[in-house]
Short mmCIF file of C-alpha atoms and ligand atoms in Angstrom, two decimals:
data_model
loop_
_atom_site.label_atom_id
_atom_site.label_comp_id
_atom_site.label_asym_id
_atom_site.label_seq_id
_atom_site.Cartn_x
_atom_site.Cartn_y
_atom_site.Cartn_z
CA UNK R 1 98.81 107.81 83.03
CA UNK R 2 95.21 106.66 83.69
CA UNK R 3 93.13 103.91 82.11
CA UNK R 4 89.49 104.17 81.02
CA UNK R 5 87.32 103.42 84.09
CA UNK R 6 85.90 100.21 82.64
CA UNK R 7 89.26 98.81 81.55
CA UNK R 8 91.34 96.42 83.63
CA UNK R 9 94.43 95.14 81.85
CA UNK R 10 96.20 91.80 82.34
CA UNK R 11 98.76 91.29 85.12
CA UNK R 12 101.62 91.52 82.63
CA UNK R 13 100.26 94.73 81.06
CA UNK R 14 99.74 96.12 84.57
CA UNK R 15 103.42 95.51 85.41
CA UNK R 16 104.49 96.96 82.05
CA UNK R 17 102.41 100.12 82.55
CA UNK R 18 104.17 100.64 85.89
CA UNK R 19 107.47 100.13 84.08
CA UNK R 20 106.48 102.83 81.56
CA UNK R 21 105.79 105.28 84.41
CA UNK R 22 109.22 104.63 85.91
CA UNK R 23 110.94 104.64 82.53
CA UNK R 24 109.53 108.11 81.75
CA UNK R 25 111.70 109.47 84.58
CA UNK R 26 114.88 107.90 83.20
CA UNK R 27 117.23 108.97 80.48
CA UNK R 28 117.57 105.71 78.55
CA UNK R 29 117.13 105.10 74.80
CA UNK R 30 113.73 103.80 73.69
CA UNK R 31 115.18 100.65 72.17
CA UNK R 32 116.93 99.74 75.42
CA UNK R 33 113.77 100.46 77.43
CA UNK R 34 111.80 98.12 75.16
CA UNK R 35 114.44 95.44 75.61
CA UNK R 36 114.39 95.72 79.41
CA UNK R 37 110.58 95.77 79.53
CA UNK R 38 109.99 92.46 77.76
CA UNK R 39 110.60 88.87 78.80
CA UNK R 40 113.70 87.37 77.18
CA UNK R 41 112.45 83.79 76.88
CA UNK R 42 109.75 81.45 78.11
CA UNK R 43 109.88 77.68 78.13
CA UNK R 44 106.57 75.84 78.18
CA UNK R 45 106.43 72.15 79.04
CA UNK R 46 103.71 69.51 78.79
CA UNK R 47 104.38 66.18 80.42
CA UNK R 48 102.41 63.07 81.37
CA UNK R 49 102.25 61.45 84.81
CA UNK R 50 100.50 58.15 85.50
CA UNK R 51 98.21 58.61 88.52
CA UNK R 52 96.10 55.70 89.81
CA UNK R 53 96.46 53.92 86.46
CA UNK R 54 95.41 56.94 84.34
CA UNK R 55 97.65 59.31 82.38
CA UNK R 56 97.28 62.97 83.39
CA UNK R 57 98.96 65.72 81.38
CA UNK R 58 100.41 68.76 83.14
CA UNK R 59 101.47 72.09 81.71
CA UNK R 60 104.05 74.45 83.20
CA UNK R 61 106.28 77.42 82.39
CA UNK R 62 109.62 78.93 83.32
CA UNK R 63 110.17 82.47 82.10
CA UNK R 64 113.42 84.41 82.12
CA UNK R 65 112.66 88.10 82.06
CA UNK R 66 116.28 89.16 82.32
CA UNK R 67 119.58 87.32 82.37
CA UNK R 68 121.76 90.46 82.48
CA UNK R 69 123.13 88.88 85.66
CA UNK R 70 123.21 85.10 86.08
CA UNK R 71 121.69 83.11 87.56
CA UNK R 72 118.16 84.32 86.94
CA UNK R 73 116.16 83.98 90.13
CA UNK R 74 112.52 83.53 91.02
CA UNK R 75 109.99 81.24 92.62
CA UNK R 76 108.02 78.32 91.24
CA UNK R 77 104.31 78.39 92.02
CA UNK R 78 101.80 75.55 91.92
CA UNK R 79 98.35 76.97 91.29
CA UNK R 80 95.15 76.03 89.45
CA UNK R 81 95.01 79.56 87.98
CA UNK R 82 98.55 80.03 86.70
CA UNK R 83 99.18 80.87 83.03
CA UNK R 84 101.99 82.20 80.86
CA UNK R 85 100.91 85.84 81.21
CA UNK R 86 101.09 85.57 85.01
CA UNK R 87 104.51 83.90 84.94
CA UNK R 88 105.93 86.55 82.59
CA UNK R 89 104.59 89.34 84.84
CA UNK R 90 106.09 87.70 87.93
CA UNK R 91 109.44 87.18 86.17
CA UNK R 92 109.56 90.89 85.31
CA UNK R 93 108.83 91.83 88.94
CA UNK R 94 111.78 89.60 89.97
CA UNK R 95 114.17 91.55 87.72
CA UNK R 96 113.04 94.89 89.15
CA UNK R 97 113.03 93.56 92.73
CA UNK R 98 116.58 92.19 92.54
CA UNK R 99 117.80 95.43 90.95
CA UNK R 100 116.03 97.54 93.59
CA UNK R 101 117.50 95.73 96.58
CA UNK R 102 120.81 95.18 94.79
CA UNK R 103 120.79 91.40 94.91
CA UNK R 104 122.91 90.26 91.95
CA UNK R 105 120.42 88.07 90.09
CA UNK R 106 118.46 88.27 86.86
CA UNK R 107 114.68 87.80 87.00
CA UNK R 108 112.79 84.57 86.41
CA UNK R 109 109.62 82.76 87.51
CA UNK R 110 108.01 79.38 87.03
CA UNK R 111 104.62 77.86 87.44
CA UNK R 112 102.78 74.57 87.17
CA UNK R 113 99.06 74.51 86.44
CA UNK R 114 97.85 72.24 89.20
CA UNK R 115 95.63 72.16 92.27
CA UNK R 116 98.09 70.67 94.80
CA UNK R 117 95.29 69.96 97.28
CA UNK R 118 93.91 67.30 94.90
CA UNK R 119 96.92 64.98 95.16
CA UNK R 120 98.58 62.98 97.93
CA UNK R 121 102.18 63.57 98.95
CA UNK R 122 103.63 60.70 96.93
CA UNK R 123 101.87 61.87 93.73
CA UNK R 124 102.97 65.48 94.32
CA UNK R 125 106.54 64.26 94.63
CA UNK R 126 106.36 62.41 91.31
CA UNK R 127 104.77 65.41 89.55
CA UNK R 128 107.31 67.87 91.03
CA UNK R 129 110.28 65.70 90.12
CA UNK R 130 108.99 65.27 86.56
CA UNK R 131 108.47 69.03 86.17
CA UNK R 132 111.96 69.66 87.58
CA UNK R 133 113.42 67.12 85.14
CA UNK R 134 111.85 68.97 82.17
CA UNK R 135 113.37 72.27 83.34
CA UNK R 136 116.79 70.80 84.19
CA UNK R 137 117.12 69.33 80.67
CA UNK R 138 117.00 72.84 79.18
CA UNK R 139 119.10 74.53 81.89
CA UNK R 140 116.03 76.29 83.30
CA UNK R 141 117.26 74.97 86.64
CA UNK R 142 120.98 75.13 87.45
CA UNK R 143 123.23 76.70 90.06
CA UNK R 144 124.73 79.15 87.52
CA UNK R 145 121.82 79.61 85.14
CA UNK R 146 118.46 79.65 86.85
CA UNK R 147 117.71 79.13 90.54
CA UNK R 148 114.08 78.62 91.64
CA UNK R 149 112.67 79.20 95.13
CA UNK R 150 109.30 78.70 96.86
CA UNK R 151 106.22 80.67 95.87
CA UNK R 152 102.48 80.15 96.13
CA UNK R 153 101.69 76.46 96.68
CA UNK R 154 105.33 75.38 97.10
CA UNK R 155 107.72 75.34 100.06
CA UNK R 156 110.73 73.57 101.54
CA UNK R 157 109.36 70.13 100.62
CA UNK R 158 109.11 70.91 96.89
CA UNK R 159 112.52 72.63 96.89
CA UNK R 160 114.04 69.50 98.46
CA UNK R 161 112.53 67.33 95.70
CA UNK R 162 113.86 69.72 93.04
CA UNK R 163 117.37 69.72 94.59
CA UNK R 164 117.46 65.95 94.77
CA UNK R 165 116.18 65.56 91.18
CA UNK R 166 118.85 67.99 89.98
CA UNK R 167 121.53 66.03 91.82
CA UNK R 168 120.42 62.80 90.08
CA UNK R 169 120.68 64.36 86.61
CA UNK R 170 123.81 66.48 87.16
CA UNK R 171 125.90 64.27 89.50
CA UNK R 172 129.12 66.01 88.40
CA UNK R 173 128.00 69.48 89.46
CA UNK R 174 129.73 70.11 92.76
CA UNK R 175 127.47 73.14 93.20
CA UNK R 176 124.33 71.08 92.89
CA UNK R 177 122.91 72.33 96.21
CA UNK R 178 122.90 75.87 94.82
CA UNK R 179 120.43 74.89 92.05
CA UNK R 180 117.47 75.94 94.19
CA UNK R 181 116.91 77.98 97.38
CA UNK R 182 114.35 77.69 100.15
CA UNK R 183 115.53 74.14 100.91
CA UNK R 184 115.26 72.60 104.37
CA UNK R 185 118.29 73.47 106.53
CA UNK R 186 119.22 69.76 106.62
CA UNK R 187 119.58 69.87 102.79
CA UNK R 188 121.74 72.98 102.50
CA UNK R 189 119.07 75.54 103.30
CA UNK R 190 119.66 78.50 105.57
CA UNK R 191 118.16 79.48 108.92
CA UNK R 192 115.54 82.18 108.51
CA UNK R 193 114.61 81.60 104.86
CA UNK R 194 111.14 80.24 105.69
CA UNK R 195 110.06 83.43 107.45
CA UNK R 196 112.29 85.80 105.43
CA UNK R 197 109.63 87.27 103.16
CA UNK R 198 107.21 87.95 106.03
CA UNK R 199 109.97 89.36 108.22
CA UNK R 200 111.04 91.58 105.33
CA UNK R 201 107.50 92.91 105.03
CA UNK R 202 107.60 93.82 108.74
CA UNK R 203 111.02 95.48 108.38
CA UNK R 204 109.65 97.54 105.47
CA UNK R 205 106.69 98.65 107.58
CA UNK R 206 108.96 99.51 110.53
CA UNK R 207 111.04 101.68 108.18
CA UNK R 208 107.90 103.45 107.02
CA UNK R 209 106.91 104.23 110.61
CA UNK R 210 110.38 105.67 111.31
CA UNK R 211 109.57 108.60 109.00
CA UNK R 212 106.84 110.51 110.81
CA UNK R 213 106.18 112.85 107.84
CA UNK R 214 105.15 109.81 105.77
CA UNK R 215 103.14 108.39 108.66
CA UNK R 216 101.26 111.67 109.05
CA UNK R 217 100.64 111.94 105.31
CA UNK R 218 98.91 108.56 105.61
CA UNK R 219 96.70 109.99 108.38
CA UNK R 220 98.37 108.17 111.28
CA UNK R 221 100.85 108.75 114.05
CA UNK R 222 103.17 106.74 116.28
CA UNK R 223 104.54 103.32 115.45
CA UNK R 224 103.10 99.90 114.63
CA UNK R 225 101.89 99.30 118.18
CA UNK R 226 98.09 99.22 118.36
CA UNK R 227 97.65 99.65 114.60
CA UNK R 228 94.69 97.72 113.21
CA UNK R 229 95.79 95.28 110.50
CA UNK R 230 93.93 93.09 108.00
CA UNK R 231 95.85 90.31 106.23
CA UNK R 232 94.71 88.46 103.11
CA UNK R 233 96.23 84.97 102.79
CA UNK R 234 97.56 83.12 105.83
CA UNK R 235 100.18 81.17 103.89
CA UNK R 236 103.94 81.49 104.14
CA UNK R 237 104.15 85.26 103.65
CA UNK R 238 100.91 86.28 105.36
CA UNK R 239 101.37 84.04 108.39
CA UNK R 240 104.87 85.22 109.27
CA UNK R 241 104.02 88.86 108.54
CA UNK R 242 100.96 88.77 110.80
CA UNK R 243 102.66 86.73 113.53
CA UNK R 244 105.73 89.00 113.74
CA UNK R 245 103.60 92.16 113.62
CA UNK R 246 101.49 90.84 116.48
CA UNK R 247 104.22 89.32 118.66
CA UNK R 248 107.08 91.79 118.14
CA UNK R 249 105.35 95.06 117.27
CA UNK R 250 102.08 94.90 119.19
CA UNK R 251 99.90 95.40 116.10
CA UNK R 252 96.27 94.21 116.35
CA UNK R 253 95.33 91.75 113.64
CA UNK R 254 91.60 92.43 113.28
CA UNK R 255 90.99 90.51 110.05
CA UNK R 256 92.34 87.38 108.35
CA UNK R 257 91.09 86.54 104.86
CA UNK R 258 91.42 83.08 103.37
CA UNK R 259 90.08 81.41 100.23
CA UNK R 260 87.20 79.82 102.20
CA UNK R 261 86.09 82.94 104.07
CA UNK R 262 87.35 85.63 106.43
CA UNK R 263 87.55 86.18 110.19
CA UNK R 264 86.94 89.51 111.89
CA UNK R 265 87.55 90.46 115.53
CA UNK R 266 88.03 94.15 116.30
CA UNK R 267 89.79 93.20 119.57
CA UNK R 268 92.38 91.19 117.66
CA UNK R 269 92.73 87.60 116.45
CA UNK R 270 95.47 85.33 117.78
CA UNK R 271 97.44 84.65 114.59
CA UNK R 272 99.03 81.42 115.81
CA UNK R 273 95.65 80.01 116.89
CA UNK R 274 94.05 80.88 113.54
CA UNK R 275 97.01 79.41 111.64
CA UNK R 276 96.91 76.13 113.60
CA UNK R 277 93.15 75.96 113.05
CA UNK R 278 93.59 76.62 109.32
CA UNK R 279 96.19 73.88 108.96
CA UNK R 280 94.11 71.34 110.92
CA UNK R 281 90.81 72.18 109.19
CA UNK R 282 92.13 73.18 105.74
CA UNK R 283 90.49 76.60 106.09
CA UNK R 284 89.32 79.20 108.58
CA UNK R 285 85.56 78.55 108.48
CA UNK R 286 84.31 77.56 111.94
CA UNK R 287 87.16 79.21 113.90
CA UNK R 288 85.62 79.90 117.32
CA UNK R 289 85.22 83.37 118.81
CA UNK R 290 85.40 85.50 115.66
CA UNK R 291 82.87 86.82 113.18
CA UNK R 292 82.93 84.75 109.99
CA UNK R 293 82.40 86.43 106.60
CA UNK R 294 81.78 83.93 103.80
CA UNK R 295 82.73 86.28 100.95
CA UNK R 296 86.26 86.91 102.15
CA UNK R 297 87.11 89.70 99.70
CA UNK R 298 84.49 91.95 101.35
CA UNK R 299 86.83 92.32 104.33
CA UNK R 300 89.39 94.02 102.08
CA UNK R 301 87.04 96.99 102.32
CA UNK R 302 86.84 97.00 106.14
CA UNK R 303 88.21 100.05 108.00
CA UNK R 304 91.78 99.45 109.24
CA UNK R 305 95.16 101.15 109.41
CA UNK R 306 97.16 98.65 107.35
CA UNK R 307 95.82 96.26 104.72
CA UNK R 308 98.26 93.50 103.81
CA UNK R 309 97.33 91.56 100.68
CA UNK R 310 99.55 88.45 100.96
CA UNK R 311 97.74 85.95 98.73
CA UNK R 312 97.86 86.66 95.03
CA UNK R 313 97.85 89.32 92.30
CA UNK R 314 94.97 91.59 91.34
CA UNK R 315 92.93 91.31 94.54
CA UNK R 316 92.68 95.11 94.79
CA UNK R 317 91.39 96.25 91.45
CA UNK R 318 89.10 98.78 89.78
CA UNK R 319 86.02 97.12 91.26
CA UNK R 320 86.95 97.52 94.93
CA UNK R 321 89.71 100.18 95.03
CA UNK R 322 87.21 103.02 95.55
CA UNK R 323 85.82 101.31 98.66
CA UNK R 324 89.15 100.52 100.35
CA UNK R 325 89.27 102.21 103.78
CA UNK R 326 92.82 101.24 104.81
CA UNK R 327 95.35 104.03 105.25
CA UNK R 328 98.29 101.97 104.03
CA UNK R 329 98.41 99.04 101.64
CA UNK R 330 101.48 96.88 102.28
CA UNK R 331 101.99 94.79 99.14
CA UNK R 332 103.24 91.50 100.57
CA UNK R 333 102.00 89.47 97.58
CA UNK R 334 103.31 90.11 94.08
CA UNK R 335 101.10 92.50 92.13
CA UNK R 336 98.12 92.56 94.52
CA UNK R 337 97.12 96.08 93.38
CA UNK R 338 96.39 96.51 89.67
CA UNK R 339 97.71 99.49 87.74
CA UNK R 340 94.22 100.95 87.45
CA UNK R 341 93.52 100.45 91.17
CA UNK R 342 96.77 102.17 92.10
CA UNK R 343 95.60 105.38 90.40
CA UNK R 344 92.31 105.29 92.32
CA UNK R 345 94.09 104.67 95.63
CA UNK R 346 96.52 107.52 95.02
CA UNK R 347 93.62 109.86 94.40
CA UNK R 348 92.07 108.78 97.71
CA UNK R 349 95.38 109.40 99.52
CA UNK R 350 95.96 105.74 100.37
CA UNK R 351 99.69 105.01 100.64
CA UNK R 352 100.93 101.87 98.88
CA UNK R 353 104.25 100.29 99.80
CA UNK R 354 105.17 98.39 96.61
CA UNK R 355 105.81 94.66 96.34
CA UNK R 356 109.22 94.93 94.63
CA UNK R 357 110.52 96.60 97.79
CA UNK R 358 108.36 95.14 100.52
CA UNK R 359 108.53 91.41 99.76
CA UNK R 360 112.19 91.32 98.72
CA UNK R 361 113.26 89.70 102.02
CA UNK R 362 112.77 86.24 100.52
CA UNK R 363 115.10 86.70 97.56
CA UNK R 364 117.62 88.50 99.79
CA UNK R 365 117.92 85.54 102.16
CA UNK R 366 117.85 83.19 99.16
CA UNK R 367 120.97 84.99 97.95
CA UNK R 368 122.74 84.11 101.22
CA UNK R 369 121.60 80.49 100.89
CA UNK R 370 122.96 80.40 97.33
CA UNK R 371 126.38 81.79 98.26
CA UNK R 372 126.54 79.48 101.29
CA UNK R 373 125.97 76.52 98.93
CA UNK R 374 128.57 77.80 96.46
CA UNK R 375 131.20 78.41 99.14
CA UNK R 376 130.72 74.90 100.55
CA UNK R 377 131.26 76.15 104.09
CA UNK R 378 128.99 77.31 106.89
CA UNK R 379 128.85 81.07 107.43
CA UNK R 380 131.28 82.22 110.14
CA UNK R 381 133.13 78.93 110.46
CA UNK R 382 136.59 80.25 109.55
CA UNK R 383 136.00 83.60 111.24
CA UNK R 384 135.01 81.82 114.46
CA UNK R 385 138.42 80.11 114.79
CA UNK R 386 140.20 83.34 113.84
CA UNK R 387 138.31 85.33 116.49
CA UNK R 388 139.01 82.68 119.12
CA UNK R 389 142.75 82.72 118.36
CA UNK R 390 142.90 86.52 118.44
CA UNK R 391 141.08 86.72 121.77
CA UNK R 392 143.36 84.09 123.34
CA UNK R 393 146.39 86.16 122.30
CA UNK R 394 144.81 89.24 123.88
CA UNK R 395 144.27 87.40 127.19
CA UNK R 396 147.87 86.11 127.07
CA UNK R 397 149.13 89.66 126.53
CA UNK R 398 147.12 90.97 129.51
CA UNK R 399 148.18 88.11 131.78
CA UNK R 400 151.87 88.39 130.77
CA UNK R 401 151.79 91.92 132.25
CA UNK R 402 150.97 90.40 135.63
CA UNK R 403 147.15 90.80 135.65
CA UNK R 404 144.88 87.80 136.09
CA UNK R 405 141.69 87.73 133.99
CA UNK R 406 138.82 85.86 135.74
CA UNK R 407 138.15 82.42 134.20
CA UNK R 408 134.48 83.18 133.40
CA UNK R 409 135.51 86.36 131.56
CA UNK R 410 138.21 84.47 129.61
CA UNK R 411 135.59 81.98 128.44
CA UNK R 412 133.25 84.80 127.41
CA UNK R 413 135.93 86.77 125.55
CA UNK R 414 137.46 83.74 123.84
CA UNK R 415 134.20 82.47 122.40
CA UNK R 416 134.34 83.01 118.64
P1 LIG Z 501 101.22 80.28 100.02
O1 LIG Z 501 100.68 79.31 99.04
O2 LIG Z 501 102.09 79.81 101.11
O3 LIG Z 501 100.02 81.11 100.71
C1 LIG Z 501 99.00 81.73 100.01
C2 LIG Z 501 97.80 81.79 100.94
O4 LIG Z 501 96.79 82.60 100.36
C3 LIG Z 501 97.18 80.42 101.20
O5 LIG Z 501 96.94 80.27 102.59
C4 LIG Z 501 95.91 80.44 100.37
O6 LIG Z 501 94.90 79.63 100.93
C5 LIG Z 501 95.55 81.91 100.43
N1 LIG Z 501 94.73 82.37 99.31
C6 LIG Z 501 94.84 82.03 98.02
N2 LIG Z 501 93.93 82.68 97.28
C7 LIG Z 501 93.25 83.47 98.14
C8 LIG Z 501 92.18 84.40 97.98
N3 LIG Z 501 91.65 84.65 96.80
N4 LIG Z 501 91.73 85.03 99.10
C9 LIG Z 501 92.26 84.79 100.31
N5 LIG Z 501 93.28 83.92 100.51
C10 LIG Z 501 93.76 83.27 99.44
O7 LIG Z 501 101.94 81.39 99.13
P2 LIG Z 501 103.06 82.44 99.61
O8 LIG Z 501 104.38 81.84 99.34
O9 LIG Z 501 102.72 82.96 100.94
O10 LIG Z 501 102.85 83.58 98.51
C11 LIG Z 501 101.84 84.56 98.64
C12 LIG Z 501 102.18 85.74 97.75
O11 LIG Z 501 103.46 86.27 98.13
C13 LIG Z 501 102.28 85.43 96.26
O12 LIG Z 501 101.87 86.56 95.52
C14 LIG Z 501 103.77 85.21 96.06
O13 LIG Z 501 104.18 85.42 94.72
C15 LIG Z 501 104.32 86.28 96.99
N6 LIG Z 501 105.71 86.08 97.42
C16 LIG Z 501 106.10 84.93 98.05
C17 LIG Z 501 107.42 84.79 98.48
C18 LIG Z 501 107.89 83.58 99.24
O14 LIG Z 501 109.04 83.58 99.70
N7 LIG Z 501 107.08 82.55 99.45
C19 LIG Z 501 108.34 85.81 98.21
C20 LIG Z 501 107.92 86.98 97.59
C21 LIG Z 501 106.59 87.11 97.20
#
């Protein structure tokens, strides 16, 4: 299925066209396919917040694409560009992602139209809590109905505010901690969630490089070591992906693209240094020792082995797809390659590893956080005691036959 060359459809239509391609390979009735394809419900809220004496009105959405399994799961993003179409598209991707990696959740997504950089921390807390309150009232947040997580512009801090707001309004819910994932560990979060999406992207790439036929069909050989990588977006997903690829796999990060410009160094950028600079200076412009390109999207077209769009949807589209020189596109962001661009890339022989597979590490670890919260016990706590008891019995059995086990070994074996 190809689109006219001058036509670029919306994000939601792009996701739905991909659905149609997949659906054509399946034996399911048309009516059921239509039902699966479309979003089940969307809740739009408008609410006022008094900021420095003036009333400001905010608008946000929470869409449930599918509640065939509850709770429905998906991030909440804070962005000055977000709209209902985007949220519906992202909710649909969540359904397909959870189904693909077999995480038992329905698909949902939320967004607040806001530029978070414009407000101080205290104001952001009031806005977030008010947005959460609106969603809690209608059960669009709840441990058994709908469980948000971080996405663009949100992180542990916002999830902590949402969890605490939920607890205030539903004090009788003993599962209140499970109302949201991506919380700080001190508030019921789980080790590894912060870097889970980026680490998942790396695991997906490692899997790709294990199959040499696929690697060769992409015009490469070997493993990730020494591969030249360009990353767009040094936020949560992009930062951890680039850092792990550099530190654990020996990949060379030659380009980092941010909203205020891009950095290029064919010998490799130090990801941690660039990240620290970006945090301190609110951007990458001025980073010493690398070539700076003001129009950051131009670097998407630079020659490299792996291009990792990890910022937002639609950055590889009909306009630039023909000029992409990467051999692999690793979709770390949701929907970074439009439907029309995908057809162009396929024709050029560029291999795309799709978002619903590659960035599913976040929701997978969120699942473990959710069940940890529901079970009200730390992972391994009971098993630890059980293992200790069993090992002690084993040592007793050995020693009762007249053999002495060295003390250091006993301590090692008996540690649960
Ligand atoms: P984030 O807000 O932490 O980071 C996004 C980064 O991209 C920021 O550094 C921002 O400055 C940069 N950016 C924004 N627009 C840009 C542009 N046009 N060009 C270059 N850089 C730009 O967000 P995130 O959580 O890392 O999410 C990034 C993408 O990954 C989104 O598509 C999101 O839906 C997807 N995703 C996130 C998670 C998660 O766990 N956070 C999970 C799955 C998918």
